[in-house]
Tab-separated table of C-alpha atoms in Angstrom:
chain	number	residue	atom	x	y	z
X	1	UNK	CA	-36.088	-98.965	-41.731
X	2	UNK	CA	-32.753	-100.129	-43.144
X	3	UNK	CA	-34.287	-103.603	-43.243
X	4	UNK	CA	-36.128	-103.965	-46.554
X	5	UNK	CA	-38.938	-106.015	-45.024
X	6	UNK	CA	-39.666	-103.384	-42.389
X	7	UNK	CA	-39.323	-100.628	-44.988
X	8	UNK	CA	-41.953	-102.372	-47.138
X	9	UNK	CA	-44.368	-102.202	-44.170
X	10	UNK	CA	-43.871	-98.431	-43.974
X	11	UNK	CA	-44.308	-98.030	-47.731
X	12	UNK	CA	-47.591	-99.931	-47.528
X	13	UNK	CA	-48.801	-97.556	-44.810
X	14	UNK	CA	-47.699	-94.508	-46.803
X	15	UNK	CA	-49.665	-95.584	-49.863
X	16	UNK	CA	-52.971	-95.372	-47.974
X	17	UNK	CA	-52.186	-92.734	-45.309
X	18	UNK	CA	-53.283	-89.106	-45.116
X	19	UNK	CA	-50.308	-87.832	-43.102
X	20	UNK	CA	-46.719	-88.946	-42.491
X	21	UNK	CA	-44.840	-87.369	-39.571
X	22	UNK	CA	-41.032	-87.656	-39.376
X	23	UNK	CA	-38.344	-85.919	-37.344
X	24	UNK	CA	-35.101	-87.223	-38.813
X	25	UNK	CA	-32.193	-84.943	-39.595
X	26	UNK	CA	-32.320	-83.531	-43.151
X	27	UNK	CA	-31.210	-86.133	-45.723
X	28	UNK	CA	-32.011	-89.262	-43.712
X	29	UNK	CA	-35.306	-89.989	-45.509
X	30	UNK	CA	-33.561	-89.577	-48.875
X	31	UNK	CA	-30.851	-92.063	-47.863
X	32	UNK	CA	-33.590	-94.526	-46.934
X	33	UNK	CA	-35.055	-94.157	-50.399
X	34	UNK	CA	-38.108	-92.310	-49.011
X	35	UNK	CA	-37.453	-88.768	-50.129
X	36	UNK	CA	-40.306	-86.375	-50.880
X	37	UNK	CA	-40.411	-87.197	-54.581
X	38	UNK	CA	-40.665	-90.924	-53.897
X	39	UNK	CA	-43.345	-90.450	-51.222
X	40	UNK	CA	-45.436	-88.267	-53.527
X	41	UNK	CA	-45.016	-90.746	-56.392
X	42	UNK	CA	-46.482	-93.476	-54.233
X	43	UNK	CA	-49.278	-91.272	-52.769
X	44	UNK	CA	-49.902	-87.871	-54.440
X	45	UNK	CA	-52.441	-86.957	-51.724
X	46	UNK	CA	-49.981	-87.499	-48.853
X	47	UNK	CA	-49.255	-84.639	-46.412
X	48	UNK	CA	-45.741	-84.930	-44.972
X	49	UNK	CA	-44.866	-83.179	-41.693
X	50	UNK	CA	-41.091	-82.873	-41.258
X	51	UNK	CA	-39.713	-81.559	-37.949
X	52	UNK	CA	-35.986	-80.870	-37.533
X	53	UNK	CA	-33.866	-79.331	-34.816
X	54	UNK	CA	-32.548	-76.244	-36.594
X	55	UNK	CA	-34.271	-76.093	-39.981
X	56	UNK	CA	-34.097	-78.004	-43.247
X	57	UNK	CA	-31.379	-75.885	-44.850
X	58	UNK	CA	-28.815	-73.291	-43.903
X	59	UNK	CA	-25.548	-73.758	-41.993
X	60	UNK	CA	-27.236	-75.404	-38.975
X	61	UNK	CA	-29.681	-77.543	-40.939
X	62	UNK	CA	-27.825	-80.820	-40.483
X	63	UNK	CA	-27.564	-80.647	-36.690
X	64	UNK	CA	-29.463	-82.971	-34.433
X	65	UNK	CA	-31.883	-81.119	-32.169
X	66	UNK	CA	-32.700	-81.612	-28.509
X	67	UNK	CA	-35.152	-79.630	-26.425
X	68	UNK	CA	-32.547	-78.450	-23.897
X	69	UNK	CA	-30.286	-77.038	-26.619
X	70	UNK	CA	-33.166	-75.505	-28.572
X	71	UNK	CA	-34.428	-73.638	-25.487
X	72	UNK	CA	-30.984	-72.113	-25.036
X	73	UNK	CA	-30.169	-71.269	-28.650
X	74	UNK	CA	-33.642	-69.872	-29.331
X	75	UNK	CA	-33.198	-67.409	-26.457
X	76	UNK	CA	-35.908	-68.740	-24.168
X	77	UNK	CA	-33.522	-69.586	-21.310
X	78	UNK	CA	-32.104	-66.057	-21.323
X	79	UNK	CA	-35.631	-64.794	-20.614
X	80	UNK	CA	-36.328	-67.355	-17.882
X	81	UNK	CA	-34.785	-67.362	-14.411
X	82	UNK	CA	-34.210	-65.123	-11.425
X	83	UNK	CA	-32.011	-62.681	-13.355
X	84	UNK	CA	-29.672	-62.179	-16.343
X	85	UNK	CA	-26.975	-64.370	-14.751
X	86	UNK	CA	-29.347	-67.251	-14.006
X	87	UNK	CA	-30.679	-68.722	-17.300
X	88	UNK	CA	-33.081	-71.600	-16.721
X	89	UNK	CA	-34.958	-74.007	-18.932
X	90	UNK	CA	-38.731	-74.269	-18.882
X	91	UNK	CA	-39.866	-77.140	-16.683
X	92	UNK	CA	-41.350	-79.116	-19.601
X	93	UNK	CA	-39.864	-79.934	-23.057
X	94	UNK	CA	-41.466	-76.840	-24.513
X	95	UNK	CA	-39.562	-76.914	-27.840
X	96	UNK	CA	-40.678	-80.490	-28.497
X	97	UNK	CA	-44.275	-79.647	-27.594
X	98	UNK	CA	-44.456	-76.411	-29.584
X	99	UNK	CA	-42.929	-77.872	-32.726
X	100	UNK	CA	-45.521	-80.637	-32.622
X	101	UNK	CA	-48.314	-78.095	-32.165
X	102	UNK	CA	-47.054	-75.838	-34.968
X	103	UNK	CA	-46.673	-78.907	-37.160
X	104	UNK	CA	-50.267	-79.925	-36.437
X	105	UNK	CA	-51.493	-76.444	-37.437
X	106	UNK	CA	-49.632	-76.773	-40.724
X	107	UNK	CA	-50.983	-80.277	-41.353
X	108	UNK	CA	-54.567	-79.105	-40.825
X	109	UNK	CA	-54.028	-76.259	-43.275
X	110	UNK	CA	-52.498	-78.685	-45.807
X	111	UNK	CA	-55.414	-81.106	-45.477
X	112	UNK	CA	-57.833	-78.240	-45.998
X	113	UNK	CA	-55.931	-77.185	-49.107
X	114	UNK	CA	-55.991	-80.771	-50.372
X	115	UNK	CA	-59.780	-80.637	-50.410
X	116	UNK	CA	-59.465	-77.921	-53.077
X	117	UNK	CA	-56.446	-79.149	-55.054
X	118	UNK	CA	-56.562	-82.908	-54.568
X	119	UNK	CA	-52.818	-82.896	-53.917
X	120	UNK	CA	-50.712	-83.359	-50.819
X	121	UNK	CA	-47.794	-81.173	-49.739
X	122	UNK	CA	-44.884	-80.864	-47.313
X	123	UNK	CA	-45.118	-79.016	-43.972
X	124	UNK	CA	-41.851	-78.098	-42.236
X	125	UNK	CA	-40.964	-76.656	-38.860
X	126	UNK	CA	-38.155	-76.976	-36.302
X	127	UNK	CA	-37.499	-76.880	-32.576
X	128	UNK	CA	-35.648	-73.585	-33.031
X	129	UNK	CA	-38.420	-71.920	-35.054
X	130	UNK	CA	-41.137	-73.038	-32.664
X	131	UNK	CA	-39.461	-71.387	-29.666
X	132	UNK	CA	-38.635	-68.196	-31.568
X	133	UNK	CA	-42.312	-68.105	-32.543
X	134	UNK	CA	-43.376	-67.631	-28.917
X	135	UNK	CA	-40.997	-64.787	-28.024
X	136	UNK	CA	-44.089	-62.527	-28.057
X	137	UNK	CA	-43.349	-58.999	-26.782
X	138	UNK	CA	-39.761	-59.964	-25.980
X	139	UNK	CA	-39.236	-60.474	-29.697
X	140	UNK	CA	-40.734	-57.135	-30.668
X	141	UNK	CA	-38.609	-55.434	-28.008
X	142	UNK	CA	-35.666	-56.381	-30.236
X	143	UNK	CA	-37.193	-55.965	-33.695
X	144	UNK	CA	-38.839	-52.628	-32.889
X	145	UNK	CA	-36.787	-51.053	-30.095
X	146	UNK	CA	-33.441	-52.846	-30.408
X	147	UNK	CA	-33.606	-54.025	-26.794
X	148	UNK	CA	-32.420	-57.465	-25.704
X	149	UNK	CA	-34.819	-58.966	-23.169
X	150	UNK	CA	-33.446	-60.415	-19.942
X	151	UNK	CA	-34.727	-62.705	-17.230
X	152	UNK	CA	-36.517	-60.848	-14.430
X	153	UNK	CA	-37.672	-63.664	-12.214
X	154	UNK	CA	-41.369	-63.812	-11.482
X	155	UNK	CA	-42.072	-60.160	-12.249
X	156	UNK	CA	-43.279	-58.685	-15.528
X	157	UNK	CA	-40.905	-56.235	-17.232
X	158	UNK	CA	-43.579	-53.643	-18.007
X	159	UNK	CA	-46.645	-54.293	-15.805
X	160	UNK	CA	-46.797	-53.863	-12.044
X	161	UNK	CA	-47.854	-55.298	-9.698
X	162	UNK	CA	-47.681	-58.493	-11.759
X	163	UNK	CA	-45.700	-61.333	-10.226
X	164	UNK	CA	-44.977	-63.530	-7.248
X	165	UNK	CA	-44.512	-61.827	-3.876
X	166	UNK	CA	-42.825	-63.540	-0.922
X	167	UNK	CA	-44.734	-63.476	2.345
X	168	UNK	CA	-43.905	-64.600	5.872
X	169	UNK	CA	-45.703	-67.937	5.502
X	170	UNK	CA	-45.284	-68.550	1.773
X	171	UNK	CA	-45.920	-66.614	-1.404
X	172	UNK	CA	-48.816	-64.972	-3.200
X	173	UNK	CA	-49.327	-64.126	-6.854
X	174	UNK	CA	-50.773	-60.732	-7.792
X	175	UNK	CA	-51.600	-59.818	-11.374
X	176	UNK	CA	-53.052	-56.371	-12.022
X	177	UNK	CA	-53.261	-56.314	-15.788
X	178	UNK	CA	-54.570	-52.799	-16.319
X	179	UNK	CA	-54.069	-49.386	-14.756
X	180	UNK	CA	-56.746	-47.380	-12.976
X	181	UNK	CA	-59.664	-49.238	-11.375
X	182	UNK	CA	-57.817	-52.545	-10.870
X	183	UNK	CA	-54.928	-50.808	-9.109
X	184	UNK	CA	-57.301	-48.851	-6.885
X	185	UNK	CA	-59.295	-51.984	-5.993
X	186	UNK	CA	-56.077	-53.737	-5.005
X	187	UNK	CA	-55.001	-50.786	-2.884
X	188	UNK	CA	-58.359	-50.713	-1.106
X	189	UNK	CA	-58.240	-54.465	-0.496
X	190	UNK	CA	-54.717	-54.301	0.939
X	191	UNK	CA	-55.559	-51.327	3.153
X	192	UNK	CA	-58.518	-53.262	4.567
X	193	UNK	CA	-56.055	-55.962	5.588
X	194	UNK	CA	-53.976	-53.419	7.468
X	195	UNK	CA	-51.229	-52.778	4.906
X	196	UNK	CA	-49.753	-49.292	4.805
X	197	UNK	CA	-49.163	-48.576	1.137
X	198	UNK	CA	-46.847	-46.279	-0.753
X	199	UNK	CA	-45.994	-46.221	-4.428
X	200	UNK	CA	-42.641	-47.860	-3.766
X	201	UNK	CA	-42.054	-51.499	-4.641
X	202	UNK	CA	-45.090	-52.953	-6.358
X	203	UNK	CA	-46.389	-49.698	-7.784
X	204	UNK	CA	-43.147	-47.821	-8.435
X	205	UNK	CA	-42.056	-49.714	-11.584
X	206	UNK	CA	-45.280	-48.718	-13.376
X	207	UNK	CA	-44.215	-45.085	-13.235
X	208	UNK	CA	-40.759	-45.995	-14.478
X	209	UNK	CA	-42.368	-47.725	-17.445
X	210	UNK	CA	-44.353	-44.558	-18.169
X	211	UNK	CA	-41.036	-42.711	-18.375
X	212	UNK	CA	-39.655	-45.383	-20.709
X	213	UNK	CA	-42.703	-45.207	-22.984
X	214	UNK	CA	-42.382	-41.436	-23.208
X	215	UNK	CA	-38.678	-41.681	-24.003
X	216	UNK	CA	-39.332	-44.132	-26.812
X	217	UNK	CA	-42.173	-42.069	-28.226
X	218	UNK	CA	-40.016	-38.940	-28.244
X	219	UNK	CA	-36.980	-40.685	-29.747
X	220	UNK	CA	-34.877	-40.170	-26.608
X	221	UNK	CA	-32.297	-42.603	-25.223
X	222	UNK	CA	-34.229	-45.087	-23.125
X	223	UNK	CA	-32.998	-45.030	-19.537
X	224	UNK	CA	-36.145	-45.268	-17.424
X	225	UNK	CA	-35.139	-42.178	-15.459
X	226	UNK	CA	-36.247	-38.599	-16.003
X	227	UNK	CA	-32.915	-37.088	-17.055
X	228	UNK	CA	-32.302	-33.497	-18.110
X	229	UNK	CA	-32.949	-34.254	-21.788
X	230	UNK	CA	-36.337	-35.735	-20.955
X	231	UNK	CA	-37.281	-32.858	-18.682
X	232	UNK	CA	-36.468	-30.218	-21.290
X	233	UNK	CA	-38.294	-32.100	-24.032
X	234	UNK	CA	-41.304	-32.652	-21.814
X	235	UNK	CA	-41.449	-29.011	-20.746
X	236	UNK	CA	-41.797	-28.005	-24.405
X	237	UNK	CA	-44.469	-30.581	-25.195
X	238	UNK	CA	-47.950	-29.168	-25.795
X	239	UNK	CA	-49.768	-32.087	-24.265
X	240	UNK	CA	-53.552	-32.227	-24.074
X	241	UNK	CA	-53.315	-33.811	-20.655
X	242	UNK	CA	-50.707	-33.588	-17.953
X	243	UNK	CA	-47.905	-36.124	-18.081
X	244	UNK	CA	-47.100	-36.982	-14.488
X	245	UNK	CA	-43.536	-37.963	-13.602
X	246	UNK	CA	-41.852	-37.284	-10.257
X	247	UNK	CA	-38.726	-35.249	-10.985
X	248	UNK	CA	-35.328	-36.327	-9.639
X	249	UNK	CA	-33.862	-33.410	-7.742
X	250	UNK	CA	-32.896	-32.115	-4.304
X	251	UNK	CA	-36.453	-32.118	-2.989
X	252	UNK	CA	-38.275	-34.576	-5.210
X	253	UNK	CA	-38.491	-38.321	-5.606
X	254	UNK	CA	-35.384	-39.947	-6.998
X	255	UNK	CA	-35.222	-43.355	-8.668
X	256	UNK	CA	-37.893	-44.886	-6.431
X	257	UNK	CA	-40.593	-42.799	-8.143
X	258	UNK	CA	-42.976	-42.328	-5.277
X	259	UNK	CA	-41.158	-43.776	-2.290
X	260	UNK	CA	-41.842	-41.591	0.753
X	261	UNK	CA	-38.691	-39.880	2.034
X	262	UNK	CA	-37.660	-36.584	3.521
X	263	UNK	CA	-37.156	-34.047	0.753
X	264	UNK	CA	-35.043	-31.526	2.656
X	265	UNK	CA	-37.461	-28.830	3.807
X	266	UNK	CA	-40.586	-30.751	2.880
X	267	UNK	CA	-42.085	-33.831	1.294
X	268	UNK	CA	-43.803	-33.316	-2.010
X	269	UNK	CA	-43.639	-34.077	-5.709
X	270	UNK	CA	-42.737	-32.109	-8.791
X	271	UNK	CA	-45.072	-32.909	-11.671
X	272	UNK	CA	-43.785	-32.178	-15.165
X	273	UNK	CA	-46.115	-30.645	-17.701
X	274	UNK	CA	-46.159	-28.410	-20.721
X	275	UNK	CA	-46.523	-24.706	-20.037
X	276	UNK	CA	-50.197	-23.814	-19.822
X	277	UNK	CA	-51.354	-27.296	-18.771
X	278	UNK	CA	-54.465	-26.913	-16.593
X	279	UNK	CA	-54.160	-27.411	-12.841
X	280	UNK	CA	-57.277	-28.544	-10.996
X	281	UNK	CA	-58.348	-28.734	-7.374
X	282	UNK	CA	-57.809	-32.144	-5.815
X	283	UNK	CA	-60.636	-31.738	-3.299
X	284	UNK	CA	-63.644	-29.616	-2.409
X	285	UNK	CA	-62.392	-26.690	-0.386
X	286	UNK	CA	-61.505	-23.019	-0.025
X	287	UNK	CA	-58.596	-21.005	-1.434
X	288	UNK	CA	-56.728	-20.381	1.812
X	289	UNK	CA	-53.779	-18.307	0.601
X	290	UNK	CA	-52.119	-16.958	-2.546
X	291	UNK	CA	-48.771	-15.288	-3.208
X	292	UNK	CA	-46.468	-14.569	-6.122
X	293	UNK	CA	-42.694	-14.818	-6.582
X	294	UNK	CA	-40.753	-13.216	-9.412
X	295	UNK	CA	-37.329	-14.709	-8.705
X	296	UNK	CA	-36.041	-18.197	-9.446
X	297	UNK	CA	-38.702	-20.360	-11.018
X	298	UNK	CA	-41.209	-18.041	-9.454
X	299	UNK	CA	-44.865	-18.336	-10.202
X	300	UNK	CA	-48.013	-18.125	-8.151
X	301	UNK	CA	-48.253	-20.145	-4.942
X	302	UNK	CA	-51.624	-21.295	-3.732
X	303	UNK	CA	-52.957	-23.094	-0.646
X	304	UNK	CA	-56.215	-25.041	-0.853
X	305	UNK	CA	-57.883	-26.191	2.394
X	306	UNK	CA	-60.442	-28.981	2.117
X	307	UNK	CA	-63.436	-29.550	4.370
X	308	UNK	CA	-61.533	-32.073	6.502
X	309	UNK	CA	-58.766	-29.588	7.280
X	310	UNK	CA	-56.112	-30.981	4.918
X	311	UNK	CA	-54.148	-28.240	3.152
X	312	UNK	CA	-52.740	-28.650	-0.360
X	313	UNK	CA	-49.874	-26.527	-1.629
X	314	UNK	CA	-49.404	-25.655	-5.313
X	315	UNK	CA	-46.344	-23.782	-6.586
X	316	UNK	CA	-45.049	-22.478	-9.954
X	317	UNK	CA	-48.415	-21.563	-11.471
X	318	UNK	CA	-48.284	-19.010	-14.268
X	319	UNK	CA	-51.877	-17.884	-13.761
X	320	UNK	CA	-54.939	-18.297	-11.581
X	321	UNK	CA	-58.513	-18.604	-12.816
X	322	UNK	CA	-59.714	-14.963	-12.916
X	323	UNK	CA	-62.744	-15.498	-10.711
X	324	UNK	CA	-60.727	-16.978	-7.844
X	325	UNK	CA	-59.550	-14.980	-4.829
X	326	UNK	CA	-58.633	-15.813	-1.258
X	327	UNK	CA	-61.762	-17.294	0.320
X	328	UNK	CA	-63.211	-18.608	-2.956
X	329	UNK	CA	-64.792	-22.027	-2.723
X	330	UNK	CA	-63.883	-24.608	-5.388
X	331	UNK	CA	-65.034	-28.121	-6.204
X	332	UNK	CA	-62.725	-31.067	-6.839
X	333	UNK	CA	-61.728	-31.158	-10.485
X	334	UNK	CA	-62.328	-27.472	-11.084
X	335	UNK	CA	-59.582	-25.633	-12.950
X	336	UNK	CA	-57.758	-23.268	-10.639
X	337	UNK	CA	-54.808	-22.227	-12.811
X	338	UNK	CA	-52.139	-23.256	-15.274
X	339	UNK	CA	-48.569	-24.575	-15.144
X	340	UNK	CA	-45.735	-22.160	-15.964
X	341	UNK	CA	-43.181	-20.078	-14.088
X	342	UNK	CA	-43.123	-16.297	-13.882
X	343	UNK	CA	-39.676	-15.846	-12.337
X	344	UNK	CA	-36.352	-14.857	-13.852
X	345	UNK	CA	-34.863	-18.376	-14.043
X	346	UNK	CA	-33.525	-19.354	-17.462
X	347	UNK	CA	-32.924	-23.010	-16.663
X	348	UNK	CA	-35.120	-25.711	-15.238
X	349	UNK	CA	-38.323	-27.043	-16.720
X	350	UNK	CA	-41.991	-26.255	-16.390
X	351	UNK	CA	-43.553	-28.190	-13.567
X	352	UNK	CA	-46.061	-28.026	-10.763
X	353	UNK	CA	-44.815	-28.509	-7.208
X	354	UNK	CA	-47.450	-30.152	-5.007
X	355	UNK	CA	-47.610	-30.944	-1.289
X	356	UNK	CA	-50.275	-32.375	1.027
X	357	UNK	CA	-50.532	-31.388	4.726
X	358	UNK	CA	-53.136	-33.491	6.611
X	359	UNK	CA	-54.830	-31.519	9.365
X	360	UNK	CA	-52.811	-28.489	8.339
X	361	UNK	CA	-49.672	-30.064	9.824
X	362	UNK	CA	-46.450	-31.390	8.377
X	363	UNK	CA	-46.319	-32.402	4.744
X	364	UNK	CA	-46.625	-36.115	3.888
X	365	UNK	CA	-45.903	-38.038	0.725
X	366	UNK	CA	-48.909	-37.302	-1.518
X	367	UNK	CA	-48.219	-39.883	-4.193
X	368	UNK	CA	-50.555	-42.683	-2.950
X	369	UNK	CA	-53.412	-40.197	-2.675
X	370	UNK	CA	-52.791	-38.861	-6.176
X	371	UNK	CA	-53.017	-42.436	-7.405
X	372	UNK	CA	-56.687	-42.466	-6.392
X	373	UNK	CA	-57.620	-39.302	-8.285
X	374	UNK	CA	-59.452	-39.431	-11.608
X	375	UNK	CA	-59.243	-36.006	-13.195
X	376	UNK	CA	-58.404	-34.614	-16.623
X	377	UNK	CA	-55.531	-32.560	-15.235
X	378	UNK	CA	-53.810	-32.733	-11.891
């Protein structure tokens, strides 16, 4: 275009064109004598799409832009890879592609506007802006919560199971995009294939994310673990429904949130809830035993035996439904009491301790079974 003959060819095209697309560095078109004012003088209906590397003004505006550099400086590589120390570029020139797509959107809007005004305009975008524009939830993590996203390999930071899972003869992708029925269908399908499931691994992170969401909602430091501050705040919350978090402690699940392990004297879970939260039966059965303790956390202890012989143990209830006595028959989902201690303990938090004893024998990790329940309380 520095050759006047070749430049005249371009000028002839401009005078009858609808759109001119250019991706020079800022100032190059002006030096060629084809700045915006000159282009519009020759064709007032012209739409000009100008794509740069780092914007048309500002301290970085004069830099040349390349896809590799734009992916890094726009933060995309820090979100892609096996972990925070392994930034990787996307396998296609995504900055080049996105800037072209965003530019096309702008051109279409400008052509539509020209139908009303009769005049052309200038549309501008950049490699940097196009990549920042697709940060999606990783962007709002920073703008809303002040969190810097990091690469997490093939697994989603807030949905589980949602990623690529290595198998003996290859890999499989599993994406369960919503809680409840989809999770249960996956569990059933895996059990049919002979898999013994717990809430560790694929299902554990979902509970951790529930803790994180609660911490954010309550304005607490976000750690993903149920620390003392969270427990005290949660115990004072007058929730309509029970918030279920395993409690880290000497006989509860620690950071694995549902991984089966020996809990000292027993295996079970502590379920945090506001005082007075309703407790319901998990199965059709008979009230097998009741007792009361007035020391420590105290509360009423209750055994429920279902029709298959499994016994369920509830502890730290503040009250029992008045019509219930030993031998009373209850249906699954029926309210049997409320959360809240009656002992002399000043510390600790309100919670329900729950165990499951198949066949009346030794306690087993109840978390996978609780996952299948669909009740208003727990």
